[in-house]
Amino acid sequence: MARIFNFSAGPATLPLEVLQQIQEEMLDWNATGASVMEVSHRGKPFMEMAAEAEQDARDLLGVPDNYKVLFLQGGAQIQFASVPLNLMGDAPVADYVCTGSWSKKAIGEAKRFCDVNVVLDTESSHYTDIPPQSEWSTRGDAAFLHYCSNETIGGVEFNWLPETGDVPLVCDMSSNFMSRPVDVSRYGLIYAGAQKNIGPAGITMVIVRDDLLGKTSNQAPSLFNYEKQAGADSMMNTVPTFCWYVCGLVFKWLIQNGGLEAMEQVNIRKAAKLYDFIDRSGGFYTNPVEMACRSRMNVPFIFQDNNLDAKFLAQSHDAGLHSLKGHRSVGGMRASIYNAMPEAGVDALIAFMQDFQDRNG
Ligand SMILES: Cc1ncc(COP(=O)(O)O)c(C=O)c1O
């Protein structure tokens, strides 16, 4: 078996142990004589598994009892619409922070459903910094403040929590979800597409505080309605059974590996190694993001000489290091090093980068 190191931004690498368990259980899941994809989502084995996955997620994140945990379809981008449709109520405006391509996209979608007050936009600095909150123009009457805790494309991550007083804090946590502990009680709502840190594409988790339910616009499709979904245990329609099952296995894997505190330590170490190597390369490789907000999950790096891009990609691919091409809006390379990327993968990447520099520097 030749497994590559997969640095894809998402769908991303999954823990090997999880993939092996899926393989073992594929033909006969949970003594049902069928795969998990072939059983009813309303049958006892699936319902029990789904409830256990939710409980494991609650335990990992320390989700307080007054929050609902939902497993929904449609990807994180559906939440760009669902959030304003569910949370606006009678408020005149929603606050949005724009620190990169994903928050910009969330703002574009929200504008279709509500008035948006952009409290900060770092486009002019090419999304490479996060100015302090004292420089934001927040509104006390906003229905919520939305931000993206990790910009997957630019590699910009919040290492601090915005303070919003009574205005509920809403976070797109898609690309750093479960990569570090979070204080859920500080949030009104957290959402995250699964395909980076917790499972396959096709399922999105939403964690929402009870008191924010019940304000959904009549225009919202029923399946978007958080309160209805919570009342139906996220099972208003046929759920993405396989995705939910894999998320459940990833949660067990996280628990077995020490939970989010342990994950965070490994993630700090992996990211520090890679940034340190980039910074010591004498400008051969550069990362444009300000130190204080460099992402632990997505590490873009560019060459002074962009003629090297194609060569680097071809040779790294041959060395078993795949999906390193950066997003077209940033250029260069991007290494996504989520929870499931072993430290050995980062070591192999750094060794390759050193060798490449020796040959081309
Ligand atoms: C931070 C962030 N938000 C939202 C999305 C959109 O997710 P989806 O493709 O599941 O709609 C992505 C996808 O890569 C992302 O990285």
Short mmCIF file of C-alpha atoms and ligand atoms in Angstrom, two decimals:
data_model
loop_
_atom_site.label_atom_id
_atom_site.label_comp_id
_atom_site.label_asym_id
_atom_site.label_seq_id
_atom_site.Cartn_x
_atom_site.Cartn_y
_atom_site.Cartn_z
CA MET A 1 0.00 0.00 0.00
CA ALA A 2 1.39 3.39 -0.99
CA ARG A 3 -0.40 6.07 0.96
CA ILE A 4 0.58 9.60 0.10
CA PHE A 5 0.84 12.58 2.41
CA ASN A 6 -2.20 14.56 1.32
CA PHE A 7 -1.99 18.32 1.95
CA SER A 8 -5.36 19.07 0.37
CA ALA A 9 -7.39 21.92 1.88
CA GLY A 10 -10.55 19.82 1.74
CA PRO A 11 -11.74 17.20 1.24
CA ALA A 12 -8.67 16.46 3.29
CA THR A 13 -6.73 13.57 4.71
CA LEU A 14 -8.48 11.41 7.30
CA PRO A 15 -6.83 9.43 10.12
CA LEU A 16 -5.50 6.11 8.82
CA GLU A 17 -7.02 4.24 11.77
CA VAL A 18 -10.44 5.63 10.88
CA LEU A 19 -10.11 4.59 7.24
CA GLN A 20 -9.04 1.11 8.32
CA GLN A 21 -12.03 0.79 10.61
CA ILE A 22 -14.35 1.88 7.80
CA GLN A 23 -12.76 -0.76 5.59
CA GLU A 24 -13.22 -3.46 8.22
CA GLU A 25 -16.85 -2.55 8.81
CA MET A 26 -17.80 -1.90 5.21
CA LEU A 27 -19.68 -5.10 4.50
CA ASP A 28 -21.10 -5.76 7.94
CA TRP A 29 -21.57 -2.69 10.09
CA ASN A 30 -22.53 -3.15 13.73
CA ALA A 31 -23.71 -6.75 13.14
CA THR A 32 -26.43 -5.55 10.76
CA GLY A 33 -25.14 -7.67 7.85
CA ALA A 34 -25.14 -4.50 5.75
CA SER A 35 -22.94 -1.46 5.32
CA VAL A 36 -23.78 1.68 7.27
CA MET A 37 -24.85 3.24 3.95
CA GLU A 38 -27.55 0.63 3.46
CA VAL A 39 -29.43 0.82 6.75
CA SER A 40 -32.29 3.12 7.69
CA HIS A 41 -31.38 6.33 9.44
CA ARG A 42 -34.46 5.74 11.58
CA GLY A 43 -33.44 2.24 12.66
CA LYS A 44 -32.08 1.63 16.16
CA PRO A 45 -28.43 0.91 15.19
CA PHE A 46 -28.09 4.14 13.24
CA MET A 47 -30.00 6.27 15.75
CA GLU A 48 -27.79 4.97 18.56
CA MET A 49 -24.63 5.63 16.59
CA ALA A 50 -25.82 9.15 15.71
CA ALA A 51 -26.63 9.97 19.33
CA GLU A 52 -23.24 8.66 20.45
CA ALA A 53 -21.47 10.78 17.84
CA GLU A 54 -23.31 13.84 19.13
CA GLN A 55 -22.39 13.02 22.72
CA ASP A 56 -18.73 12.51 21.80
CA ALA A 57 -18.71 15.87 20.00
CA ARG A 58 -20.30 17.49 23.06
CA ASP A 59 -17.69 15.92 25.33
CA LEU A 60 -14.77 16.91 23.11
CA LEU A 61 -15.89 20.53 22.86
CA GLY A 62 -17.47 20.82 26.31
CA VAL A 63 -20.75 21.97 24.78
CA PRO A 64 -23.02 23.36 27.52
CA ASP A 65 -26.52 21.85 27.91
CA ASN A 66 -28.24 24.96 26.62
CA TYR A 67 -26.84 24.43 23.13
CA LYS A 68 -28.19 22.24 20.33
CA VAL A 69 -25.77 20.24 18.22
CA LEU A 70 -26.99 19.70 14.67
CA PHE A 71 -25.65 17.58 11.82
CA LEU A 72 -26.90 19.16 8.59
CA GLN A 73 -26.47 18.76 4.85
CA GLY A 74 -25.47 21.29 2.25
CA GLY A 75 -21.93 22.24 3.20
CA ALA A 76 -20.77 25.26 5.13
CA GLN A 77 -21.95 27.62 2.41
CA ILE A 78 -25.58 26.76 3.11
CA GLN A 79 -24.93 28.26 6.55
CA PHE A 80 -24.00 31.55 4.88
CA ALA A 81 -27.73 31.79 4.10
CA SER A 82 -29.10 29.85 7.08
CA VAL A 83 -27.44 32.07 9.68
CA PRO A 84 -29.19 35.32 8.67
CA LEU A 85 -32.43 33.49 7.85
CA ASN A 86 -32.52 32.05 11.37
CA LEU A 87 -30.96 34.74 13.52
CA MET A 88 -31.99 38.15 12.17
CA GLY A 89 -35.38 38.39 13.89
CA ASP A 90 -36.32 42.08 14.00
CA ALA A 91 -32.77 43.39 14.20
CA PRO A 92 -31.88 46.07 11.64
CA VAL A 93 -28.46 44.77 10.70
CA ALA A 94 -25.85 42.04 11.15
CA ASP A 95 -22.15 42.70 11.78
CA TYR A 96 -19.63 40.86 9.60
CA VAL A 97 -15.85 40.70 9.86
CA CYS A 98 -14.03 40.23 6.56
CA THR A 99 -10.58 38.67 6.90
CA GLY A 100 -10.44 36.65 3.69
CA SER A 101 -12.17 34.94 0.80
CA TRP A 102 -14.53 32.86 2.92
CA SER A 103 -15.79 35.69 5.07
CA LYS A 104 -16.18 37.77 1.90
CA LYS A 105 -18.32 35.02 0.43
CA ALA A 106 -20.38 34.77 3.62
CA ILE A 107 -21.00 38.53 3.42
CA GLY A 108 -22.07 38.31 -0.22
CA GLU A 109 -24.64 35.66 0.61
CA ALA A 110 -25.86 37.38 3.79
CA LYS A 111 -26.57 40.57 1.79
CA ARG A 112 -29.30 38.66 0.00
CA PHE A 113 -31.14 38.24 3.30
CA CYS A 114 -30.27 41.16 5.55
CA ASP A 115 -28.48 44.48 5.88
CA VAL A 116 -24.82 43.86 6.51
CA ASN A 117 -22.48 46.12 8.43
CA VAL A 118 -18.90 45.20 7.52
CA VAL A 119 -17.02 45.99 10.71
CA LEU A 120 -13.56 45.27 9.32
CA ASP A 121 -12.26 44.48 5.85
CA THR A 122 -8.61 43.58 5.38
CA GLU A 123 -8.76 43.26 1.59
CA SER A 124 -6.49 46.29 1.15
CA SER A 125 -3.72 44.46 3.03
CA HIS A 126 -4.42 41.36 0.92
CA TYR A 127 -5.95 39.55 3.90
CA THR A 128 -2.70 39.13 5.77
CA ASP A 129 -3.55 40.66 9.12
CA ILE A 130 -6.28 40.96 11.78
CA PRO A 131 -6.37 44.45 13.28
CA PRO A 132 -7.51 44.65 16.92
CA GLN A 133 -11.14 45.03 17.79
CA SER A 134 -10.60 48.65 18.84
CA GLU A 135 -10.38 49.38 15.10
CA TRP A 136 -13.64 47.61 14.19
CA SER A 137 -16.87 49.53 13.64
CA THR A 138 -19.33 47.23 15.42
CA ARG A 139 -22.96 48.09 16.09
CA GLY A 140 -24.67 47.45 19.40
CA ASP A 141 -27.98 46.73 17.66
CA ALA A 142 -26.67 43.99 15.36
CA ALA A 143 -28.46 40.62 15.42
CA PHE A 144 -25.06 38.90 15.60
CA LEU A 145 -21.42 39.32 14.68
CA HIS A 146 -20.11 36.82 12.13
CA TYR A 147 -16.44 35.99 11.63
CA CYS A 148 -14.36 33.18 10.17
CA SER A 149 -11.91 31.80 12.72
CA ASN A 150 -9.59 30.38 10.08
CA GLU A 151 -9.40 31.59 6.50
CA THR A 152 -8.53 28.42 4.60
CA ILE A 153 -7.30 30.20 1.47
CA GLY A 154 -5.22 33.02 2.95
CA GLY A 155 -4.03 31.04 5.97
CA VAL A 156 -5.19 33.64 8.51
CA GLU A 157 -6.39 32.43 11.90
CA PHE A 158 -7.80 34.16 14.96
CA ASN A 159 -5.85 33.35 18.08
CA TRP A 160 -8.27 35.37 20.18
CA LEU A 161 -12.00 35.66 20.58
CA PRO A 162 -13.89 38.79 19.57
CA GLU A 163 -15.69 40.36 22.53
CA THR A 164 -19.24 41.24 21.51
CA GLY A 165 -21.14 41.83 24.75
CA ASP A 166 -24.81 40.98 24.25
CA VAL A 167 -24.46 40.61 20.48
CA PRO A 168 -24.24 36.85 19.75
CA LEU A 169 -20.93 35.76 18.27
CA VAL A 170 -21.29 33.55 15.17
CA CYS A 171 -18.31 31.70 13.77
CA ASP A 172 -17.51 29.85 10.57
CA MET A 173 -15.10 27.35 12.13
CA SER A 174 -14.95 25.05 9.09
CA SER A 175 -11.20 24.81 8.78
CA ASN A 176 -10.01 24.85 12.38
CA PHE A 177 -12.90 23.05 14.05
CA MET A 178 -11.71 20.64 16.74
CA SER A 179 -8.08 21.57 16.13
CA ARG A 180 -7.93 23.28 19.55
CA PRO A 181 -10.19 23.65 22.56
CA VAL A 182 -12.87 26.35 22.30
CA ASP A 183 -15.06 27.94 24.92
CA VAL A 184 -18.43 27.24 23.29
CA SER A 185 -20.23 29.30 25.93
CA ARG A 186 -18.71 32.45 24.41
CA TYR A 187 -20.53 31.80 21.13
CA GLY A 188 -24.10 32.14 19.97
CA LEU A 189 -23.51 29.80 17.07
CA ILE A 190 -20.63 27.83 15.55
CA TYR A 191 -20.76 26.03 12.23
CA ALA A 192 -18.24 23.88 10.41
CA GLY A 193 -18.22 21.84 7.22
CA ALA A 194 -16.80 18.41 7.99
CA GLN A 195 -14.37 17.91 5.14
CA LYS A 196 -11.28 19.42 6.76
CA ASN A 197 -10.95 18.17 10.30
CA ILE A 198 -13.80 15.84 11.14
CA GLY A 199 -14.99 13.75 8.21
CA PRO A 200 -16.05 13.54 4.57
CA ALA A 201 -17.70 16.32 2.56
CA GLY A 202 -21.48 16.31 2.81
CA ILE A 203 -22.20 17.12 6.42
CA THR A 204 -21.95 20.33 8.43
CA MET A 205 -22.14 20.73 12.18
CA VAL A 206 -24.04 23.60 13.74
CA ILE A 207 -23.86 24.34 17.46
CA VAL A 208 -26.45 26.89 18.47
CA ARG A 209 -27.53 28.42 21.78
CA ASP A 210 -31.15 27.68 22.69
CA ASP A 211 -32.24 31.27 23.14
CA LEU A 212 -31.36 32.06 19.51
CA LEU A 213 -33.91 29.57 18.20
CA GLY A 214 -37.46 30.57 17.28
CA LYS A 215 -36.67 33.65 15.19
CA THR A 216 -36.49 31.96 11.80
CA SER A 217 -37.81 33.86 8.80
CA ASN A 218 -40.92 32.42 7.18
CA GLN A 219 -39.02 32.57 3.92
CA ALA A 220 -36.49 30.00 5.12
CA PRO A 221 -36.86 26.50 3.70
CA SER A 222 -37.97 24.11 6.45
CA LEU A 223 -34.74 22.17 6.24
CA PHE A 224 -32.80 25.36 7.02
CA ASN A 225 -34.79 25.96 10.19
CA TYR A 226 -32.53 25.26 13.17
CA GLU A 227 -35.43 24.96 15.61
CA LYS A 228 -37.22 22.40 13.45
CA GLN A 229 -34.00 20.50 12.85
CA ALA A 230 -33.25 20.49 16.58
CA GLY A 231 -36.75 19.19 17.29
CA ALA A 232 -36.19 16.35 14.82
CA ASP A 233 -32.65 15.49 16.03
CA SER A 234 -31.34 16.73 12.64
CA MET A 235 -33.41 14.04 10.93
CA MET A 236 -36.13 15.96 9.12
CA ASN A 237 -35.11 14.23 5.92
CA THR A 238 -32.82 11.36 4.94
CA VAL A 239 -29.53 12.24 6.58
CA PRO A 240 -26.01 11.80 5.14
CA THR A 241 -25.61 8.53 7.01
CA PHE A 242 -22.12 7.61 5.87
CA CYS A 243 -20.73 11.09 6.64
CA TRP A 244 -22.29 11.10 10.10
CA TYR A 245 -20.82 7.67 10.83
CA VAL A 246 -17.32 8.75 9.74
CA CYS A 247 -17.53 11.89 11.89
CA GLY A 248 -18.43 9.62 14.80
CA LEU A 249 -15.31 7.54 14.17
CA VAL A 250 -13.15 10.66 13.96
CA PHE A 251 -14.54 11.84 17.31
CA LYS A 252 -13.57 8.48 18.86
CA TRP A 253 -10.12 8.86 17.33
CA LEU A 254 -9.79 12.34 18.81
CA ILE A 255 -10.85 11.07 22.25
CA GLN A 256 -8.39 8.17 22.04
CA ASN A 257 -5.62 10.61 21.13
CA GLY A 258 -6.14 12.83 24.15
CA GLY A 259 -8.90 15.17 22.99
CA LEU A 260 -8.58 18.72 21.75
CA GLU A 261 -5.92 19.82 24.25
CA ALA A 262 -3.57 17.12 22.98
CA MET A 263 -4.50 17.87 19.36
CA GLU A 264 -3.68 21.51 19.88
CA GLN A 265 -0.19 20.70 21.17
CA VAL A 266 0.57 18.58 18.11
CA ASN A 267 -0.88 21.24 15.80
CA ILE A 268 1.23 23.97 17.41
CA ARG A 269 4.33 21.84 16.94
CA LYS A 270 3.59 20.95 13.31
CA ALA A 271 2.82 24.54 12.30
CA ALA A 272 5.80 26.00 14.21
CA LYS A 273 8.19 23.63 12.43
CA LEU A 274 6.91 24.55 9.00
CA TYR A 275 6.79 28.33 9.55
CA ASP A 276 10.19 28.22 11.17
CA PHE A 277 11.64 26.45 8.16
CA ILE A 278 10.00 28.94 5.77
CA ASP A 279 11.28 31.93 7.76
CA ARG A 280 14.80 30.53 7.81
CA SER A 281 14.92 29.87 4.08
CA GLY A 282 16.50 33.27 3.42
CA GLY A 283 13.54 34.41 1.33
CA PHE A 284 13.49 31.37 -0.98
CA TYR A 285 10.08 30.57 0.50
CA THR A 286 7.91 33.25 2.08
CA ASN A 287 4.65 33.32 3.99
CA PRO A 288 2.93 36.71 3.66
CA VAL A 289 0.75 36.54 6.80
CA GLU A 290 1.53 38.53 9.96
CA MET A 291 3.05 36.28 12.63
CA ALA A 292 0.27 36.83 15.17
CA CYS A 293 -2.42 35.45 12.88
CA ARG A 294 -0.68 32.74 10.92
CA SER A 295 -2.90 29.70 10.57
CA ARG A 296 -1.95 26.43 12.22
CA MET A 297 -4.07 24.61 9.66
CA ASN A 298 -3.31 26.14 6.25
CA VAL A 299 0.19 27.32 5.47
CA PRO A 300 0.58 29.21 2.18
CA PHE A 301 4.10 29.77 0.89
CA ILE A 302 5.30 31.44 -2.25
CA PHE A 303 8.54 31.52 -4.22
CA GLN A 304 10.33 34.71 -5.10
CA ASP A 305 10.64 33.20 -8.54
CA ASN A 306 7.18 31.89 -9.48
CA ASN A 307 8.68 29.99 -12.39
CA LEU A 308 9.48 27.38 -9.76
CA ASP A 309 5.81 26.63 -8.99
CA ALA A 310 5.28 23.96 -11.63
CA LYS A 311 8.60 22.27 -10.91
CA PHE A 312 7.92 22.18 -7.17
CA LEU A 313 4.46 20.74 -7.68
CA ALA A 314 5.63 18.02 -10.08
CA GLN A 315 8.57 16.96 -7.94
CA SER A 316 6.72 17.06 -4.63
CA HIS A 317 3.99 14.95 -6.20
CA ASP A 318 6.59 12.40 -7.28
CA ALA A 319 7.89 12.38 -3.71
CA GLY A 320 4.44 11.42 -2.40
CA LEU A 321 3.53 14.91 -1.16
CA HIS A 322 0.26 15.76 -2.87
CA SER A 323 -2.17 18.67 -3.31
CA LEU A 324 0.25 21.45 -2.44
CA LYS A 325 -0.96 23.90 -5.08
CA GLY A 326 -2.01 27.20 -3.53
CA HIS A 327 -5.36 28.79 -4.21
CA ARG A 328 -5.28 30.85 -7.41
CA SER A 329 -6.10 34.06 -5.49
CA VAL A 330 -2.90 33.74 -3.42
CA GLY A 331 -0.67 31.79 -5.80
CA GLY A 332 2.30 29.64 -4.86
CA MET A 333 1.79 26.67 -2.57
CA ARG A 334 -0.40 25.83 0.40
CA ALA A 335 0.12 22.99 2.85
CA SER A 336 -3.01 22.09 4.79
CA ILE A 337 -1.94 20.32 7.95
CA TYR A 338 -5.16 19.47 9.74
CA ASN A 339 -5.45 17.13 12.74
CA ALA A 340 -5.11 14.00 10.64
CA MET A 341 -1.85 15.07 8.97
CA PRO A 342 0.79 13.14 10.89
CA GLU A 343 3.84 14.99 12.13
CA ALA A 344 5.86 12.70 9.86
CA GLY A 345 4.05 14.28 6.90
CA VAL A 346 5.20 17.76 7.93
CA ASP A 347 8.73 16.44 8.48
CA ALA A 348 8.71 14.87 5.01
CA LEU A 349 7.48 18.13 3.47
CA ILE A 350 10.20 20.15 5.19
CA ALA A 351 12.89 17.68 4.10
CA PHE A 352 11.64 17.91 0.53
CA MET A 353 11.52 21.73 0.66
CA GLN A 354 15.10 21.84 1.93
CA ASP A 355 16.26 19.53 -0.82
CA PHE A 356 14.35 21.53 -3.45
CA GLN A 357 15.95 24.76 -2.22
CA ASP A 358 19.42 23.18 -2.28
CA ARG A 359 18.89 22.21 -5.88
CA ASN A 360 17.22 25.44 -7.04
CA GLY A 361 18.25 28.20 -4.63
C1 LIG B 1 -13.66 28.54 6.07
C2 LIG B 1 -14.58 27.93 5.06
N1 LIG B 1 -15.87 28.28 5.06
C3 LIG B 1 -16.74 27.77 4.19
C4 LIG B 1 -16.35 26.86 3.23
C5 LIG B 1 -17.36 26.31 2.26
O1 LIG B 1 -17.62 25.00 2.56
P1 LIG B 1 -18.55 24.08 1.65
O2 LIG B 1 -17.77 23.80 0.42
O3 LIG B 1 -18.76 22.89 2.52
O4 LIG B 1 -19.81 24.82 1.36
C6 LIG B 1 -15.01 26.46 3.18
C7 LIG B 1 -14.60 25.46 2.18
O5 LIG B 1 -13.53 25.17 1.87
C8 LIG B 1 -14.10 27.02 4.12
O6 LIG B 1 -12.81 26.68 4.10
#
